[in-house]
Every structure is written in structure tokens, then in C-alpha cells.
Tab-separated table of C-alpha atoms and ligand atoms in Angstrom:
chain	number	residue	atom	x	y	z
A	161	MET	CA	113.291	60.602	94.272
A	162	LYS	CA	112.001	62.848	90.965
A	163	ARG	CA	112.807	66.903	92.059
A	164	LYS	CA	109.729	68.755	92.302
A	165	ILE	CA	108.355	71.401	89.717
A	166	ALA	CA	106.989	74.438	91.482
A	167	PHE	CA	105.109	77.336	88.845
A	168	ILE	CA	105.013	80.832	90.836
A	169	THR	CA	102.890	83.295	89.637
A	170	GLY	CA	103.538	86.913	91.557
A	171	ILE	CA	107.543	85.819	91.935
A	172	THR	CA	108.781	89.303	91.496
A	173	GLY	CA	106.583	89.946	94.875
A	174	GLN	CA	107.330	90.163	98.586
A	175	ASP	CA	105.721	86.336	99.153
A	176	GLY	CA	106.983	85.046	95.708
A	177	SER	CA	110.742	85.922	96.483
A	178	LEU	CA	110.536	84.706	99.525
A	179	LEU	CA	108.660	81.166	98.248
A	180	ALA	CA	111.199	80.799	95.605
A	181	LYS	CA	114.118	81.018	97.751
A	182	PHE	CA	112.245	78.560	100.291
A	183	LEU	CA	111.377	76.217	97.322
A	184	LEU	CA	114.877	76.119	95.913
A	185	ASN	CA	115.958	75.346	99.504
A	186	LYS	CA	113.957	72.387	99.354
A	187	ASN	CA	115.446	71.127	96.101
A	188	TYR	CA	112.521	72.253	93.977
A	189	GLU	CA	112.858	73.495	90.122
A	190	VAL	CA	110.991	76.944	90.361
A	191	HIS	CA	109.365	78.278	87.515
A	192	GLY	CA	107.917	81.568	87.980
A	193	ILE	CA	106.157	84.413	85.287
A	194	LYS	CA	107.505	88.071	85.359
A	195	ARG	CA	106.043	90.563	83.274
A	196	ARG	CA	107.253	92.986	80.467
A	197	ALA	CA	108.505	96.270	81.927
A	198	SER	CA	110.257	98.666	80.578
A	199	SER	CA	113.019	98.658	83.458
A	200	PHE	CA	114.044	95.532	85.330
A	201	ASN	CA	111.362	94.496	87.794
A	202	THR	CA	113.394	91.528	89.548
A	203	LYS	CA	115.219	93.123	92.231
A	204	ARG	CA	113.689	91.017	95.109
A	205	ILE	CA	115.093	87.699	92.976
A	206	ASP	CA	118.579	89.048	91.892
A	207	SER	CA	120.406	87.073	94.577
A	208	ILE	CA	119.334	83.958	93.009
A	209	TYR	CA	119.177	84.529	89.375
A	210	GLN	CA	120.403	82.109	87.176
A	211	GLU	CA	121.482	82.951	84.212
A	212	HIS	CA	119.754	81.738	81.025
A	213	GLN	CA	122.959	79.809	79.724
A	214	MET	CA	123.307	77.622	82.796
A	215	LYS	CA	123.173	74.179	83.084
A	216	GLY	CA	120.851	72.500	84.971
A	217	LYS	CA	119.675	75.780	86.468
A	218	LYS	CA	116.819	75.459	89.374
A	219	LEU	CA	115.042	79.062	88.684
A	220	ILE	CA	113.807	79.582	85.396
A	221	LEU	CA	111.577	82.791	84.858
A	222	HIS	CA	109.399	83.217	81.951
A	223	TYR	CA	107.526	86.498	80.621
A	224	GLY	CA	103.925	86.079	81.449
A	225	ASP	CA	100.551	87.824	82.689
A	226	LEU	CA	97.689	87.013	84.454
A	227	THR	CA	95.657	89.231	82.093
A	228	ASP	CA	96.992	86.392	79.030
A	229	SER	CA	95.348	83.121	79.184
A	230	LEU	CA	97.009	81.793	76.226
A	231	SER	CA	100.202	81.677	77.332
A	232	LEU	CA	98.816	80.644	81.006
A	233	TYR	CA	98.201	77.463	79.374
A	234	ASP	CA	100.952	76.999	77.193
A	235	LEU	CA	103.416	77.519	80.223
A	236	LEU	CA	101.484	75.004	82.254
A	237	ASN	CA	101.286	72.336	79.558
A	238	LYS	CA	105.171	72.817	78.798
A	239	ILE	CA	106.447	72.879	82.371
A	240	LYS	CA	104.435	70.252	83.712
A	241	PRO	CA	104.316	71.793	87.588
A	242	ASP	CA	103.664	69.527	90.323
A	243	GLU	CA	102.460	72.661	92.769
A	244	ILE	CA	101.584	75.630	91.466
A	245	TYR	CA	101.242	78.980	93.933
A	246	ASN	CA	99.310	81.736	92.699
A	247	LEU	CA	100.610	84.983	94.341
A	248	GLY	CA	100.293	86.998	91.609
A	249	ALA	CA	98.242	90.038	91.723
A	250	GLN	CA	97.377	94.082	92.031
A	251	SER	CA	97.461	93.752	95.820
A	252	HIS	CA	97.085	97.226	97.331
A	253	VAL	CA	93.523	98.060	98.504
A	254	ALA	CA	93.755	101.762	97.921
A	255	ILE	CA	94.871	101.353	94.512
A	256	SER	CA	92.098	98.875	93.903
A	257	PHE	CA	89.875	102.027	94.090
A	258	ILE	CA	91.410	103.804	91.275
A	259	ASN	CA	92.180	101.058	89.080
A	260	PRO	CA	88.803	98.850	89.480
A	261	GLU	CA	88.466	96.807	86.389
A	262	TYR	CA	92.088	96.349	86.007
A	263	THR	CA	92.279	94.911	89.830
A	264	THR	CA	89.164	92.727	89.159
A	265	ASN	CA	90.666	91.183	85.605
A	266	VAL	CA	94.101	90.485	87.595
A	267	ASP	CA	93.061	89.076	91.068
A	268	GLY	CA	90.153	87.597	90.301
A	269	ILE	CA	89.743	86.414	86.174
A	270	GLY	CA	93.656	85.845	86.343
A	271	ASN	CA	92.688	83.023	88.847
A	272	LEU	CA	90.054	82.096	86.821
A	273	ARG	CA	92.358	81.835	83.602
A	274	LEU	CA	94.698	79.644	85.817
A	275	LEU	CA	92.156	77.071	87.206
A	276	ASP	CA	90.607	76.841	83.971
A	277	ALA	CA	93.871	76.211	82.268
A	278	ILE	CA	94.726	73.513	84.779
A	279	SER	CA	91.512	71.734	84.304
A	280	LYS	CA	92.167	71.137	80.847
A	281	LEU	CA	95.613	69.765	81.540
A	282	LYS	CA	95.750	65.952	80.539
A	283	PHE	CA	97.564	65.957	83.966
A	284	LYS	CA	95.487	67.726	86.104
A	285	LYS	CA	94.800	65.189	88.785
A	286	SER	CA	98.433	65.157	89.618
A	287	VAL	CA	99.050	69.359	89.533
A	288	LYS	CA	98.378	71.360	93.363
A	289	PHE	CA	97.293	74.946	93.082
A	290	PHE	CA	97.273	77.357	95.851
A	291	GLN	CA	95.398	80.546	95.493
A	292	ALA	CA	96.325	83.779	97.904
A	293	SER	CA	93.176	84.720	99.566
A	294	THR	CA	93.005	87.534	102.078
A	295	SER	CA	91.526	88.681	105.420
A	296	GLU	CA	90.056	91.622	103.607
A	297	MET	CA	87.358	89.187	102.110
A	298	TYR	CA	85.949	89.274	105.530
A	299	GLY	CA	85.036	93.363	105.409
A	300	ASN	CA	84.081	94.906	108.757
A	301	GLN	CA	83.530	92.469	111.241
A	302	LYS	CA	84.796	93.152	114.729
A	303	LYS	CA	85.609	89.982	115.763
A	304	THR	CA	88.446	86.822	115.632
A	305	LEU	CA	87.930	85.522	112.063
A	306	ASN	CA	88.193	82.067	110.591
A	307	GLU	CA	87.638	79.440	107.955
A	308	ASN	CA	83.887	79.191	109.220
A	309	SER	CA	83.125	83.586	109.111
A	310	ASP	CA	81.256	85.272	106.596
A	311	PHE	CA	82.555	87.181	103.904
A	312	MET	CA	81.699	90.892	103.172
A	313	PRO	CA	84.320	92.929	101.444
A	314	VAL	CA	84.422	96.491	100.730
A	315	SER	CA	86.750	96.985	98.339
A	316	PRO	CA	87.547	95.981	94.939
A	317	TYR	CA	90.541	94.357	95.350
A	318	ALA	CA	88.615	92.189	98.460
A	319	SER	CA	85.899	91.765	95.871
A	320	ALA	CA	87.944	90.355	93.112
A	321	LYS	CA	89.847	88.147	95.772
A	322	LEU	CA	86.602	86.476	96.944
A	323	LEU	CA	86.003	85.691	93.076
A	324	ALA	CA	89.134	83.669	92.808
A	325	TYR	CA	88.717	82.266	96.706
A	326	TRP	CA	85.062	80.841	95.296
A	327	ASN	CA	86.612	79.606	92.014
A	328	THR	CA	89.565	77.811	93.745
A	329	LYS	CA	86.647	75.782	95.728
A	330	ILE	CA	84.328	75.147	92.829
A	331	TYR	CA	87.044	73.778	90.586
A	332	ARG	CA	88.058	71.780	93.607
A	333	GLN	CA	84.496	70.392	93.744
A	334	ALA	CA	83.639	70.162	89.966
A	335	TYR	CA	86.744	68.595	88.528
A	336	GLY	CA	88.076	67.274	91.464
A	337	LEU	CA	91.136	69.783	91.376
A	338	PHE	CA	93.762	69.663	94.468
A	339	ALA	CA	92.964	73.601	94.860
A	340	CYS	CA	93.671	75.509	98.317
A	341	ASN	CA	93.309	78.432	99.307
A	342	GLY	CA	95.525	80.246	101.911
A	343	ILE	CA	93.364	83.134	104.188
A	344	MET	CA	96.432	84.956	104.737
A	345	PHE	CA	96.202	88.098	107.069
A	346	ASN	CA	98.791	91.051	106.610
A	347	HIS	CA	102.326	89.728	106.604
A	348	GLU	CA	104.880	91.761	106.184
A	349	SER	CA	109.303	91.825	105.991
A	350	PRO	CA	111.830	93.471	104.958
A	351	VAL	CA	111.105	93.093	100.795
A	352	ARG	CA	107.164	94.433	101.225
A	353	GLY	CA	105.969	96.992	98.968
A	354	GLU	CA	107.501	100.201	99.908
A	355	ASN	CA	103.328	101.790	99.683
A	356	PHE	CA	102.549	99.347	102.391
A	357	ILE	CA	102.033	100.513	105.719
A	358	SER	CA	104.484	98.424	107.308
A	359	LYS	CA	107.362	99.351	105.158
A	360	LYS	CA	106.738	102.749	104.565
A	361	THR	CA	106.907	103.455	107.870
A	362	THR	CA	110.166	101.554	108.793
A	363	LYS	CA	112.063	103.381	106.098
A	364	ALA	CA	110.975	106.365	106.840
A	365	VAL	CA	111.684	106.096	110.701
A	366	ALA	CA	115.241	105.057	109.350
A	367	GLU	CA	115.758	108.026	107.169
A	368	ILE	CA	114.364	110.191	109.850
A	369	SER	CA	116.896	108.316	112.550
A	370	LEU	CA	119.865	109.306	110.245
A	371	GLY	CA	118.338	113.051	109.528
A	372	LEU	CA	117.562	112.339	106.137
A	373	ARG	CA	114.591	113.751	106.575
A	374	ASP	CA	111.589	115.051	108.989
A	375	VAL	CA	108.313	113.814	108.569
A	376	LEU	CA	106.432	110.731	107.651
A	377	TYR	CA	102.849	111.116	106.408
A	378	VAL	CA	100.366	108.068	106.956
A	379	GLY	CA	96.358	108.101	106.614
A	380	ASN	CA	94.059	106.080	109.250
A	381	LEU	CA	96.419	105.694	112.332
A	382	ASN	CA	93.164	103.785	114.205
A	383	SER	CA	93.174	100.755	112.092
A	384	TYR	CA	93.904	97.319	113.638
A	385	ARG	CA	95.715	94.796	111.598
A	386	ASP	CA	96.890	91.069	112.241
A	387	TRP	CA	100.410	91.396	111.333
A	388	GLY	CA	102.532	88.429	110.669
A	389	TYR	CA	105.967	87.854	109.380
A	390	ALA	CA	106.018	86.882	105.460
A	391	VAL	CA	108.477	84.191	105.841
A	392	ASP	CA	106.651	82.024	108.374
A	393	TYR	CA	103.794	82.695	105.930
A	394	VAL	CA	105.415	80.641	102.786
A	395	ASP	CA	106.026	77.759	105.041
A	396	ALA	CA	102.461	77.462	105.745
A	397	MET	CA	101.785	78.244	101.915
A	398	TRP	CA	103.874	75.137	100.901
A	399	LYS	CA	102.530	73.310	104.650
A	400	ILE	CA	98.991	73.339	102.716
A	401	MET	CA	100.126	72.125	99.541
A	402	GLN	CA	101.562	68.876	101.481
A	403	TYR	CA	98.620	68.053	103.212
A	404	LYS	CA	96.970	64.876	102.277
A	405	LYS	CA	94.121	66.966	100.748
A	406	PRO	CA	92.843	69.824	99.865
A	407	GLU	CA	91.596	72.504	102.368
A	408	ASP	CA	91.267	76.485	102.929
A	409	PHE	CA	93.214	77.360	105.956
A	410	VAL	CA	93.334	80.937	107.557
A	411	ILE	CA	97.068	82.429	107.962
A	412	ALA	CA	97.174	84.538	110.877
A	413	THR	CA	98.521	85.318	114.432
A	414	ASN	CA	95.715	85.662	116.474
A	415	LYS	CA	96.795	89.322	117.628
A	416	THR	CA	95.774	92.589	116.263
A	417	HIS	CA	97.950	95.952	116.587
A	418	SER	CA	97.065	99.575	115.257
A	419	VAL	CA	98.882	101.572	112.508
A	420	ARG	CA	99.743	103.876	115.495
A	421	ASN	CA	101.055	101.308	117.584
A	422	PHE	CA	103.020	100.084	114.386
A	423	ILE	CA	104.350	103.900	114.172
A	424	GLU	CA	105.405	103.673	117.895
A	425	LEU	CA	107.254	100.759	117.741
A	426	ALA	CA	109.002	101.466	115.017
A	427	PHE	CA	110.179	104.792	116.135
A	428	LYS	CA	110.958	102.910	119.597
A	429	ARG	CA	113.722	100.931	117.643
A	430	VAL	CA	115.749	104.135	116.741
A	431	GLY	CA	115.360	105.685	120.339
A	432	ILE	CA	112.288	108.181	119.760
A	433	LYS	CA	109.463	108.058	122.083
A	434	ILE	CA	106.478	109.365	120.019
A	435	ALA	CA	103.681	111.200	121.585
A	436	TRP	CA	100.320	112.523	120.093
A	437	LYS	CA	98.981	115.592	120.235
A	438	GLY	CA	95.561	117.431	117.869
A	439	LYS	CA	92.698	115.577	116.474
A	440	GLY	CA	91.861	114.134	113.069
A	441	ILE	CA	93.357	115.254	110.409
A	442	LYS	CA	95.332	117.785	112.373
A	443	GLU	CA	96.464	114.838	114.454
A	444	VAL	CA	100.592	114.968	114.817
A	445	GLY	CA	103.137	112.265	116.585
A	446	TYR	CA	106.214	114.427	117.905
A	447	ASP	CA	109.304	113.442	119.789
A	448	LYS	CA	108.861	113.622	123.583
A	449	LYS	CA	112.273	114.733	124.165
A	450	THR	CA	112.863	117.274	121.120
A	451	ASN	CA	109.217	118.373	120.394
A	452	LYS	CA	109.952	117.631	116.665
A	453	ILE	CA	107.050	116.980	114.423
A	454	HIS	CA	107.969	113.333	112.780
A	455	VAL	CA	104.446	112.203	111.967
A	456	LYS	CA	101.445	113.970	109.661
A	457	ILE	CA	98.439	112.888	108.239
A	458	ASP	CA	97.503	113.636	104.542
A	459	LYS	CA	93.606	112.410	103.595
A	460	ILE	CA	95.033	111.410	100.159
A	461	TYR	CA	96.004	107.811	102.383
A	462	PHE	CA	92.492	107.222	103.530
A	463	ARG	CA	90.436	104.978	101.757
A	464	PRO	CA	86.585	105.186	100.505
A	465	ASN	CA	86.040	102.054	102.370
A	466	GLU	CA	88.152	100.916	105.384
A	467	VAL	CA	88.474	97.588	106.655
A	468	GLU	CA	89.075	98.882	110.479
A	469	TYR	CA	89.765	95.614	112.410
A	470	LEU	CA	91.359	92.734	111.126
A	471	LYS	CA	92.410	89.465	113.431
A	472	GLY	CA	92.734	85.642	112.333
A	473	ASP	CA	91.935	82.329	114.338
A	474	TYR	CA	95.060	80.038	113.197
A	475	THR	CA	93.670	77.098	115.031
A	476	LYS	CA	92.928	74.825	112.055
A	477	ILE	CA	96.506	75.082	110.334
A	478	LYS	CA	97.973	74.751	114.152
A	479	LYS	CA	95.782	71.282	114.647
A	480	LEU	CA	96.105	69.794	110.828
A	481	LEU	CA	99.498	71.075	109.975
A	482	GLY	CA	101.351	71.864	113.060
A	483	TRP	CA	102.183	75.347	111.671
A	484	LYS	CA	102.385	78.260	113.882
A	485	PRO	CA	103.704	82.436	113.463
A	486	LYS	CA	107.616	82.439	115.074
A	487	VAL	CA	108.366	85.789	115.061
A	488	ASN	CA	105.980	88.174	117.084
A	489	PHE	CA	105.076	91.721	116.364
A	490	ASN	CA	107.418	93.551	117.947
A	491	GLN	CA	110.066	91.186	116.304
A	492	LEU	CA	108.619	91.953	113.006
A	493	VAL	CA	108.797	95.872	113.825
A	494	ASN	CA	112.349	95.277	114.495
A	495	ILE	CA	113.431	93.325	111.887
A	496	MET	CA	112.096	95.421	109.496
A	497	VAL	CA	113.646	98.576	111.152
A	498	ASP	CA	116.563	96.733	111.328
A	499	GLU	CA	117.341	95.983	107.893
A	500	ASP	CA	116.010	99.799	106.702
A	501	LEU	CA	118.444	101.187	108.606
A	502	ASN	CA	121.562	98.589	107.283
A	503	ASN	CA	120.688	99.261	103.733
A	504	LEU	CA	121.052	102.879	104.332
A	505	LYS	CA	124.167	102.801	106.235
A	506	LYS	CA	125.437	100.690	103.345
A	507	LEU	CA	124.742	103.925	101.029
B	8	NAP	P1	103.008	91.880	95.677
B	8	NAP	O1	104.385	92.324	96.576
B	8	NAP	O2	102.558	93.215	95.472
B	8	NAP	O3	103.462	90.876	94.613
B	8	NAP	C1	102.525	90.663	93.725
B	8	NAP	C2	103.140	90.135	92.582
B	8	NAP	O4	101.748	89.682	91.021
B	8	NAP	C3	104.418	90.919	91.867
B	8	NAP	O5	105.301	89.682	91.586
B	8	NAP	C4	103.704	91.768	90.713
B	8	NAP	O6	104.607	91.751	89.670
B	8	NAP	C5	102.549	90.466	90.387
B	8	NAP	N1	101.459	91.015	89.482
B	8	NAP	C6	100.862	91.777	89.356
B	8	NAP	N2	100.199	92.214	88.578
B	8	NAP	C7	100.258	90.725	87.506
B	8	NAP	C8	99.693	90.545	86.370
B	8	NAP	N3	98.945	91.065	85.695
B	8	NAP	N4	100.323	89.315	85.445
B	8	NAP	C9	101.208	88.291	86.686
B	8	NAP	N5	101.440	88.997	87.435
B	8	NAP	C10	101.236	90.112	88.173
B	8	NAP	O7	102.290	90.879	96.658
B	8	NAP	P2	102.275	90.187	97.861
B	8	NAP	O8	102.644	90.904	99.305
B	8	NAP	O9	103.946	89.300	97.701
B	8	NAP	O10	101.020	88.864	98.333
B	8	NAP	C11	101.065	88.185	97.011
B	8	NAP	C12	99.840	87.759	97.251
B	8	NAP	O11	99.364	87.262	98.152
B	8	NAP	C13	99.000	88.627	96.294
B	8	NAP	O12	98.202	87.706	95.541
B	8	NAP	C14	98.419	89.267	97.843
B	8	NAP	O13	97.388	89.636	96.832
B	8	NAP	C15	98.101	87.915	98.455
B	8	NAP	N6	97.934	88.721	99.879
B	8	NAP	C16	98.656	89.484	100.394
B	8	NAP	C17	98.743	89.505	101.684
B	8	NAP	C18	99.927	90.290	102.454
B	8	NAP	O14	99.814	91.017	103.457
B	8	NAP	N7	101.700	90.544	101.823
B	8	NAP	C19	98.287	89.203	102.544
B	8	NAP	C20	96.817	88.253	101.736
B	8	NAP	C21	97.113	88.219	100.446
B	8	NAP	P3	105.783	93.167	89.428
B	8	NAP	O15	106.967	92.899	90.319
B	8	NAP	O16	106.045	93.287	88.148
B	8	NAP	O17	104.519	94.339	89.869
B	9	GDD	N1	98.891	102.014	102.597
B	9	GDD	C1	98.824	102.665	103.145
B	9	GDD	N2	99.586	103.921	103.577
B	9	GDD	N3	98.186	102.287	104.509
B	9	GDD	C2	97.908	103.243	105.484
B	9	GDD	C3	98.508	104.172	105.620
B	9	GDD	C4	99.627	105.004	104.419
B	9	GDD	O1	99.937	106.119	104.506
B	9	GDD	N4	98.084	105.136	106.677
B	9	GDD	C5	97.369	104.520	107.352
B	9	GDD	N5	97.463	103.389	106.617
B	9	GDD	C6	96.269	102.352	107.085
B	9	GDD	C7	95.653	101.453	105.531
B	9	GDD	O2	94.185	102.391	105.451
B	9	GDD	C8	95.328	100.078	106.346
B	9	GDD	O3	94.022	100.297	107.542
B	9	GDD	C9	96.257	99.806	107.169
B	9	GDD	O4	96.788	101.035	107.391
B	9	GDD	C10	97.078	98.688	106.547
B	9	GDD	O5	97.373	99.126	105.400
B	9	GDD	P1	98.234	98.558	104.127
B	9	GDD	O6	99.960	98.475	104.549
B	9	GDD	O7	97.962	99.182	102.477
B	9	GDD	O8	97.621	97.119	103.878
B	9	GDD	P2	96.333	96.250	103.811
B	9	GDD	O9	95.581	95.833	105.269
B	9	GDD	O10	94.750	96.827	103.160
B	9	GDD	O11	96.182	95.189	103.036
B	9	GDD	C11	97.400	94.493	103.025
B	9	GDD	O12	97.178	93.533	103.708
B	9	GDD	C12	95.872	92.384	102.966
B	9	GDD	C13	95.719	91.528	104.065
B	9	GDD	O13	95.003	91.932	104.785
B	9	GDD	C14	97.638	93.981	101.417
B	9	GDD	O14	99.013	93.291	101.566
B	9	GDD	C15	96.770	93.346	100.781
B	9	GDD	O15	97.215	92.463	99.430
B	9	GDD	C16	96.509	92.009	101.660
B	9	GDD	O16	95.224	91.305	101.085
């Protein structure tokens, strides 16, 4: 059987790096675009990197950018992928308020550039396309969300992703492309970016437990997220692409927890019981045993608009593709804290 070829945007990010490993294990030839940077940005894929000169290599990196239409079309035409995973994005919600135009360009129009390039390929009917859509598109609705729920974005990131979501559907209908949306709720792993609350917390907790620092500064403690394990989510992406027809699926755990709860569990893993006192931005989290303050609020981490509550219903993907999350919230927090502790102990 012919080896399948995958093309991944965002291969240097959390999901892209995990997906690349997953697909290499399935014997795919994996191509990815990396952005030109003044220092190397390939840390997450260094363990699977193969020298350019290596014969028969299965992981091939190309310079590229979602803002550069010409190179995207040329690459696709040359590589002739069977499956395209569009995971590249300015993926930080708070930063999308600071760089809204850039975020819209990469996350919204970047998707359109890819879809339009695919629609012009001679082999467009044999290419499958996955769009990394997001639960942020739902905005503030205090209910469990599924594929039929309304979208009400409240950030430039979410509105850009909604543009991409709709264009994925439109190109599927208009040009018969095999194009799917995975509407993914938050998913984390030890290779999560360090300015997302999960990794920021587990890294700080590991440092505090080893006496390397005292305080973790955060923003809103009271928002709720449906947190899953990123390794489970790349498996879901792949399953969506193997389905007999292109459809959109929610990828979630059907459970939700507060940021406060995440922080408490992370400290619990290192034997610290956190208690809370004070109100609003004066609230602090302290070690019940020693009274030492370990969590403080800094309003710099609050967003102009916040999504307060997210919880997703994964019934459809479970029913049609047999997918369900394997790692629960508690296990996820422990995996991340343990990895951060191990990394620090190696130093
Ligand atoms: P991530 O770690 O921030 O990775 C983003 C990737 O996109 C990185 O490889 C980054 O490259 C690349 N990128 C940024 N700007 C680009 C550009 N202009 N052209 C090409 N590539 C660019 O994000 P992630 O957590 O893996 O998420 C993967 C995708 O799923 C994103 O689209 C995100 O919006 C979406 N999503 C994520 C979650 C989640 O909870 N993780 C949930 C729903 C949806 P550099 O390494 O050079 O920065
Ligand atoms: N990043 C961050 N830093 N978030 C904080 C902090 C802090 O210091 N303190 C509190 N939070 C709160 C945020 O306000 C938000 O309510 C919650 O923690 C989660 O924030 P993030 O981890 O930054 O993730 P996100 O939910 O905004 O976005 C992630 O999930 C989306 C899917 O729902 C990203 O991965 C997006 O790319 C993804 O689409």
C-alpha cells in the first residue's frame, strides 16, 4: 500500500508536534511548515528531526507561513498530500486583543489561503483537510455545547477562527472538498506553551516545590474550562480524517473545572494544600500548613472580554468514530506537574 503523505501547518506547536509523532508511528510521510525565526523554533520536534541529507526520511520541514499564499500553493502542489492538518495559528486568546489584525490574518485568512489553494489543485478531490476550530467560538453560554450550538465569539481570536470554521464548511459545499472542522475544547500536555494557564501553573508549582520561586501570578481564577489531554485530541483529529465523509465534530471531555481547581490540584501533587483568602484582585492562595503565599492576582492577566464557562458534549464523535478521552482532568494535571518536576531535576 502507498505510504500516506500528511501536511501539517503548526508542526512546531503543541498539537502539531504530537500529531507528527502520531502519524510517523502510523507510517505516514510527514511534511510540515516552520516559520523563519532568528533562533530555532523546532524544540518540540527535535526528538523526531531527520537530517536534510538523510535518505528516505519521513519527516520533512519546509519554510512557510500561513500569511504567504504563493508558497502554500507551491508546497501543496509539490508535496501532493493525502491529508492536510491546519493547526497553525496565533493561538493565544489574550494576545489576540493586542494583535487583532495579525491574529485575523493568520487564523482566519490563513485558513482561506489554504482552502483556496486546495480548490485549485488538480488532485483536490483526493485531498482531505482538517481545520483546528475552537470552543472559543461559542463565547459565553453557560451550557454544554455541541455541534448544533450557536456561536457567539467574544475575542478577535474566536472571530478569526469562526471565519475559518465557516470557510471550511463553504469550501466543502461549494467545491466538494473533504474538509472538516474539529471543534476542540482546551487540551494540554507537557509541551503546552508556557503562557497558557495549565503549563504556567504546573511549571510554577514544580519550581515552588523545589524552592526555586515563591509566587505564581494569575488572572481570573473563576473561569471554567473543559480540559483534555492533547495526545487524545490528535488521535481524534486523525479519526475525523478517516471517516467516510467530511463532517464537523466536537472534541471534548464533557467535564469542566475552574482555574482555581486546576491550581489546587497542581499544588496537591507536590504535597501543598492551598487555601484562599481575600477578595477580587486582593485574593491570594496560601499554603495551609506554612501560611506562605504562593498565588497572587495580577490584573495584567485579565482579558477585555472573558469566556467564563466551557463544557463540550462529545456524543457525536463517540457514536460515529468510537473516540472518547482516555486521560481525565486529575491525571492530566499530574502528568504535567510530574514532567515539569522531572525536567527541573535534570537541570
Ligand atoms: P500552539 O502550540 O500555539 O502552536 C501554534 C503553531 O502555529 C506553532 O507551530 C506556530 O509556529 C504556528 N504558527 C503561528 N503563526 C503562524 C503563521 N503565521 N504561519 C504558520 N504557522 C504559524 O497551538 P496548539 O495548542 O498546538 O493548537 C493547535 C491549533 O489548534 C491552533 O490552531 C489552535 O488555535 C487550535 N486549538 C487549540 C486548542 C488547545 O486547547 N490547544 C483548542 C482549540 C483549538 P511557532 O512555533 O513558530 O510559533
Ligand atoms: N493564559 C492565562 N494566563 N490564562 C489565565 C491566567 C493567566 O495567568 N489566569 C487566569 N487565566 C484564565 C483565562 O482568563 C481563561 O479563562 C483560562 O484561564 C484559560 O486560559 P488559557 O490557558 O490561556 O486558554 P484559553 O481557554 O484562553 O484558550 C485556549 O483554549 C482554546 C479552546 O477553548 C487556547 O489553546 C486556544 O487556542 C483554544 O482555542
